[in-house]
PDB file of C-alpha atoms in Angstrom:
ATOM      1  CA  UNK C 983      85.147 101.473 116.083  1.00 89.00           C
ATOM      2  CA  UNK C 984      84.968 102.266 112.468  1.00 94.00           C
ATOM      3  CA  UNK C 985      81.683 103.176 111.047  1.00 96.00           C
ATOM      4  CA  UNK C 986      81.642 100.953 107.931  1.00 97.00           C
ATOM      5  CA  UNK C 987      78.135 102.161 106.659  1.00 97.00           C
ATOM      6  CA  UNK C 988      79.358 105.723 107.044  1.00 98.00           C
ATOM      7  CA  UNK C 989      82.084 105.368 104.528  1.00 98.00           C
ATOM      8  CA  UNK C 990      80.668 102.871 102.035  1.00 98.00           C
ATOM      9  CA  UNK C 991      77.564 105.646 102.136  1.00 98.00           C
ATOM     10  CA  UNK C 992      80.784 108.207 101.386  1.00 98.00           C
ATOM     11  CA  UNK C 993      82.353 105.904  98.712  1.00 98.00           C
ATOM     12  CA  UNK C 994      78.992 105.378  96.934  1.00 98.00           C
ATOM     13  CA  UNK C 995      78.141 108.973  96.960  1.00 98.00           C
ATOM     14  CA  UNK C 996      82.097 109.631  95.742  1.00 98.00           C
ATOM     15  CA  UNK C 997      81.769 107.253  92.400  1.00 98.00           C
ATOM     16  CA  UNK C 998      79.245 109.709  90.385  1.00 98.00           C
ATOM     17  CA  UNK C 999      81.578 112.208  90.504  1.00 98.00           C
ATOM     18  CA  UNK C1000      84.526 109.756  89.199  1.00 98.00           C
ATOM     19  CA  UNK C1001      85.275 111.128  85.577  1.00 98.00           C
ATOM     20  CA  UNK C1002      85.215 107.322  83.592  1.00 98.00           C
ATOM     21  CA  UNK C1003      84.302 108.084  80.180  1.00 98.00           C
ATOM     22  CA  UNK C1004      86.586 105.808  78.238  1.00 97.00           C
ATOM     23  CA  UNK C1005      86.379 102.526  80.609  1.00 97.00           C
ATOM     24  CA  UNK C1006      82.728 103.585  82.129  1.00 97.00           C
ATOM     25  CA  UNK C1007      84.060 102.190  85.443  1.00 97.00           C
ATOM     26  CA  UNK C1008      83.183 104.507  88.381  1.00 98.00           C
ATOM     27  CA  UNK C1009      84.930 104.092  91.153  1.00 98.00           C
ATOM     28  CA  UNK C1010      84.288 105.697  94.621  1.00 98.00           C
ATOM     29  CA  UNK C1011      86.632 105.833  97.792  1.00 98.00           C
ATOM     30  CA  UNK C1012      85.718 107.563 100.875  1.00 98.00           C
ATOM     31  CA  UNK C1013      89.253 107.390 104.103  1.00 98.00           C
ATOM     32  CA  UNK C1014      88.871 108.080 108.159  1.00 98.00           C
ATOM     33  CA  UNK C1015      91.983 108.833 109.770  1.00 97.00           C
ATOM     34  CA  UNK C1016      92.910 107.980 113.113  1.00 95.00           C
ATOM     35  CA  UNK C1017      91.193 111.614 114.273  1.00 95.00           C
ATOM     36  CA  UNK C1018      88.186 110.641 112.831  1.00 95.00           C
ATOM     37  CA  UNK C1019      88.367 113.088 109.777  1.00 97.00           C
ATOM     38  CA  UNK C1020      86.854 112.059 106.268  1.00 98.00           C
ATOM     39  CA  UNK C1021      88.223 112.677 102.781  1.00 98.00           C
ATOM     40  CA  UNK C1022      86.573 110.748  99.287  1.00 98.00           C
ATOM     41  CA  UNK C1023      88.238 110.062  96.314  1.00 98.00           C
ATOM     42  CA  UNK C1024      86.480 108.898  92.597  1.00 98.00           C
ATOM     43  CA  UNK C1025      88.908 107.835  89.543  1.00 98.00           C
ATOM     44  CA  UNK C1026      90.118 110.145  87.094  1.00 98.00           C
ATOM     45  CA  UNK C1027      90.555 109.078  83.709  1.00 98.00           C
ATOM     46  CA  UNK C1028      92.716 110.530  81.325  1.00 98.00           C
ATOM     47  CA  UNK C1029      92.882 110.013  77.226  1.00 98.00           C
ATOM     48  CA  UNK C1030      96.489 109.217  78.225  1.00 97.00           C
ATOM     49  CA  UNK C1031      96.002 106.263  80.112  1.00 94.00           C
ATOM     50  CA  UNK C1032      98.638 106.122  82.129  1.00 94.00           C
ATOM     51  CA  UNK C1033      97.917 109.505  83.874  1.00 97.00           C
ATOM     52  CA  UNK C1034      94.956 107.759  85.138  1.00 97.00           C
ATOM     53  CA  UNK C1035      94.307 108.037  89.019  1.00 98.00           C
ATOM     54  CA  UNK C1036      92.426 105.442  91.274  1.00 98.00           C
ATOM     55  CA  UNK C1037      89.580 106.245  93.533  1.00 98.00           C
ATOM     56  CA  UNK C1038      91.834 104.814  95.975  1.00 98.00           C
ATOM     57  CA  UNK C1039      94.992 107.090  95.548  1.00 98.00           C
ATOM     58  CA  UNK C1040      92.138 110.114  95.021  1.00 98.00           C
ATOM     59  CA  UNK C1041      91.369 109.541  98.771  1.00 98.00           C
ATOM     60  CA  UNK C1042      94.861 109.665  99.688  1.00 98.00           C
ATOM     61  CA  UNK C1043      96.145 112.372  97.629  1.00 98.00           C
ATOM     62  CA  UNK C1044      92.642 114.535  99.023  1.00 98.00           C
ATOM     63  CA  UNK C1045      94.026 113.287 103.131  1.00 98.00           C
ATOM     64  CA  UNK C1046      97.255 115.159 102.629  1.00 98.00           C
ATOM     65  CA  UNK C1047      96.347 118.136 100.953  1.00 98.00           C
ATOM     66  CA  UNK C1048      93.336 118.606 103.355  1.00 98.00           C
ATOM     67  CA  UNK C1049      96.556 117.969 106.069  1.00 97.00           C
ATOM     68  CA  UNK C1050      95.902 114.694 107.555  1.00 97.00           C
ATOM     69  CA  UNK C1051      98.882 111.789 107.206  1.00 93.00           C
ATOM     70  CA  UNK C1052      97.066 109.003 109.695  1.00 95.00           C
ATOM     71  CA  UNK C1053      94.649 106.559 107.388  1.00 97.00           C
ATOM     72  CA  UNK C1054      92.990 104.336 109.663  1.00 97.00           C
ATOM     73  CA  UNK C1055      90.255 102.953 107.416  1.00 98.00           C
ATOM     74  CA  UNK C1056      88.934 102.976 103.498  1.00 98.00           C
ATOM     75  CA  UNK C1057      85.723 101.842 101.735  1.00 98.00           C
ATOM     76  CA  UNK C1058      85.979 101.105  98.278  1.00 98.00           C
ATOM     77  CA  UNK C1059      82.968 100.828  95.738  1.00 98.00           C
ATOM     78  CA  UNK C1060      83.307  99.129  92.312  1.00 98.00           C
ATOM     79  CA  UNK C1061      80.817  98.898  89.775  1.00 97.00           C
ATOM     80  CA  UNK C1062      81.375  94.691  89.283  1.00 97.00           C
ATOM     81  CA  UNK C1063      79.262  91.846  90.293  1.00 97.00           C
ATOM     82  CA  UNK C1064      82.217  90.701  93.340  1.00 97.00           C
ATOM     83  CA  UNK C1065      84.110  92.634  95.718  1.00 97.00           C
ATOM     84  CA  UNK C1066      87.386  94.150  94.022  1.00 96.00           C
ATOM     85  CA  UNK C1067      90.245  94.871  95.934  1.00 96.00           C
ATOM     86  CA  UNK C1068      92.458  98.177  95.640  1.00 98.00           C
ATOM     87  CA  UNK C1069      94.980  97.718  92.410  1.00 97.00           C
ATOM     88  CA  UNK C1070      98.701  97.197  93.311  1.00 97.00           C
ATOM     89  CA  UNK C1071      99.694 100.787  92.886  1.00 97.00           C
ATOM     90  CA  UNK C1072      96.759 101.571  95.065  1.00 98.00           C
ATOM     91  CA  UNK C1073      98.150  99.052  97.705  1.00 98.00           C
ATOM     92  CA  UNK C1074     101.324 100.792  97.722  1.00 97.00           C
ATOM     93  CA  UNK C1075     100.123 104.081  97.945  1.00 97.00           C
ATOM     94  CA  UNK C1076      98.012 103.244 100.818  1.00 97.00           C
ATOM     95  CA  UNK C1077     100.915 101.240 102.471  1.00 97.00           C
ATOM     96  CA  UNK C1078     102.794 104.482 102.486  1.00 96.00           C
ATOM     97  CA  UNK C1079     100.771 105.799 104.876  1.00 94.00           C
ATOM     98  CA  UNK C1080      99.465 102.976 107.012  1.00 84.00           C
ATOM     99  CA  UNK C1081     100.512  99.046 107.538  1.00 87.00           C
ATOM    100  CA  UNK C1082      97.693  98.895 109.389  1.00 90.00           C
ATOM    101  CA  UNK C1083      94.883 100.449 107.091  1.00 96.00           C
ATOM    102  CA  UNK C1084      91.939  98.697 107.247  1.00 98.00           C
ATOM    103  CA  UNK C1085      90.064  97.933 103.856  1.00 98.00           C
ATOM    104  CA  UNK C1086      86.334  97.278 102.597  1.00 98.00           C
ATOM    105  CA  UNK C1087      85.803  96.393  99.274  1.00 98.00           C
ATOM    106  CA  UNK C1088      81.816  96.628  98.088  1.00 98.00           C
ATOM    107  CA  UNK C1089      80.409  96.301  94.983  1.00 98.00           C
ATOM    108  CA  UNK C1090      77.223  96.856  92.640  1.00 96.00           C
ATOM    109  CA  UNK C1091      76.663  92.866  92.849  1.00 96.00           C
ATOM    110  CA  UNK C1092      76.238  93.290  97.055  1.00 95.00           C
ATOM    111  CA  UNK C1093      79.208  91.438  97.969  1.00 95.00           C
ATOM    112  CA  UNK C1094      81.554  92.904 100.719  1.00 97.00           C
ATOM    113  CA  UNK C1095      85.288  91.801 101.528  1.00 97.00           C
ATOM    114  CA  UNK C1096      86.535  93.647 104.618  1.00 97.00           C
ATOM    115  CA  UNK C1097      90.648  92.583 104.905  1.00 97.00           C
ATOM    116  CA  UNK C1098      94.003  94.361 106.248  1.00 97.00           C
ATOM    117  CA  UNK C1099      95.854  96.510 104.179  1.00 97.00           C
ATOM    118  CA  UNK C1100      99.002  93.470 105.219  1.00 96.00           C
ATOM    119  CA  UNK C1101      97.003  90.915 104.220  1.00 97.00           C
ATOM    120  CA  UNK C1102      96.474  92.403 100.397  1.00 97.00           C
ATOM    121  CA  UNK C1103     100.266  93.845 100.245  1.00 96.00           C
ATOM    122  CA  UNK C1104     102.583  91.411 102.855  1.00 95.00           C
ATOM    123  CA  UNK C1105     106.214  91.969 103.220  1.00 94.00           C
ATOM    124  CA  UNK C1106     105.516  95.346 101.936  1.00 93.00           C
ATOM    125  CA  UNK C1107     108.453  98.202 100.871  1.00 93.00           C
ATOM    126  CA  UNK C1108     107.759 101.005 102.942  1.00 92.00           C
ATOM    127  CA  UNK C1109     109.263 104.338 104.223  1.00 91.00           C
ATOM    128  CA  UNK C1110     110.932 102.371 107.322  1.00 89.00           C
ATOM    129  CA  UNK C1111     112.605 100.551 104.612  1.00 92.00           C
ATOM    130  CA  UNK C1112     114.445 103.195 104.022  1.00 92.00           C
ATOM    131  CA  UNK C1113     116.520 103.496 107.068  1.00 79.00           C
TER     132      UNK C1113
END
């Protein structure tokens, strides 16, 4: 069972540390793995904006340094009046590391959209692809 309160209380708490001072757009992530292990993510902004980083791949990046490689679910918070789902290089980042990811998008208006990581990225490239 995943504890969806648990990590949307994670992903909340993760967005005021999100460094957003050109787009003001803080973004918080908080991942469980399959062992039950937690690691948050916030964007990172850059005056270069296409060093940027996601919340999303924040989370990710955080799960494999702190040695975990099994993503089982992700909340994501967004500062918008609807539910916004992960960005497409967030998608494939997170598809990387699980097809089966489950995903919960919340949001500063109070809308939720819980979904599969296949339904937002189907007939996705991914390391099996390889050979």
């Amino acid at each position: 069972q995943i504890d969806w309160k648990m990590l949307a209380d994670r992903a909340w708490a993760a967005r005021k540390n999100a460094y957003a001072p050109y787009s003001k757009f803080f973004v918080g992530a908080a991942l469980a793995t399959e062992s039950g292990e937690i690691f948050t993510g916030c964007n990172v902004e850059n005056a270069s904006y296409g060093l940027t980083i996601c919340a999303e791949r924040s989370a990710i990046f955080a799960m494999v340094a702190g040695g975990a490689n099994r993503p089982r679910a992700i909340a994501i918070y967004t500062p918008t009046s609807k539910p916004t789902a992960p960005c497409g290089a967030c998608r494939q980042v997170l598809r990387e590391f699980g097809r089966d990811l489950m995903v919960l998008s919340f949001c500063e208006g109070g809308g939720e959209l819980t979904t599969s990581l296949a339904s937002l990225l189907p007939e996705a490239f991914g390391p099996e692809n390889l050979g």
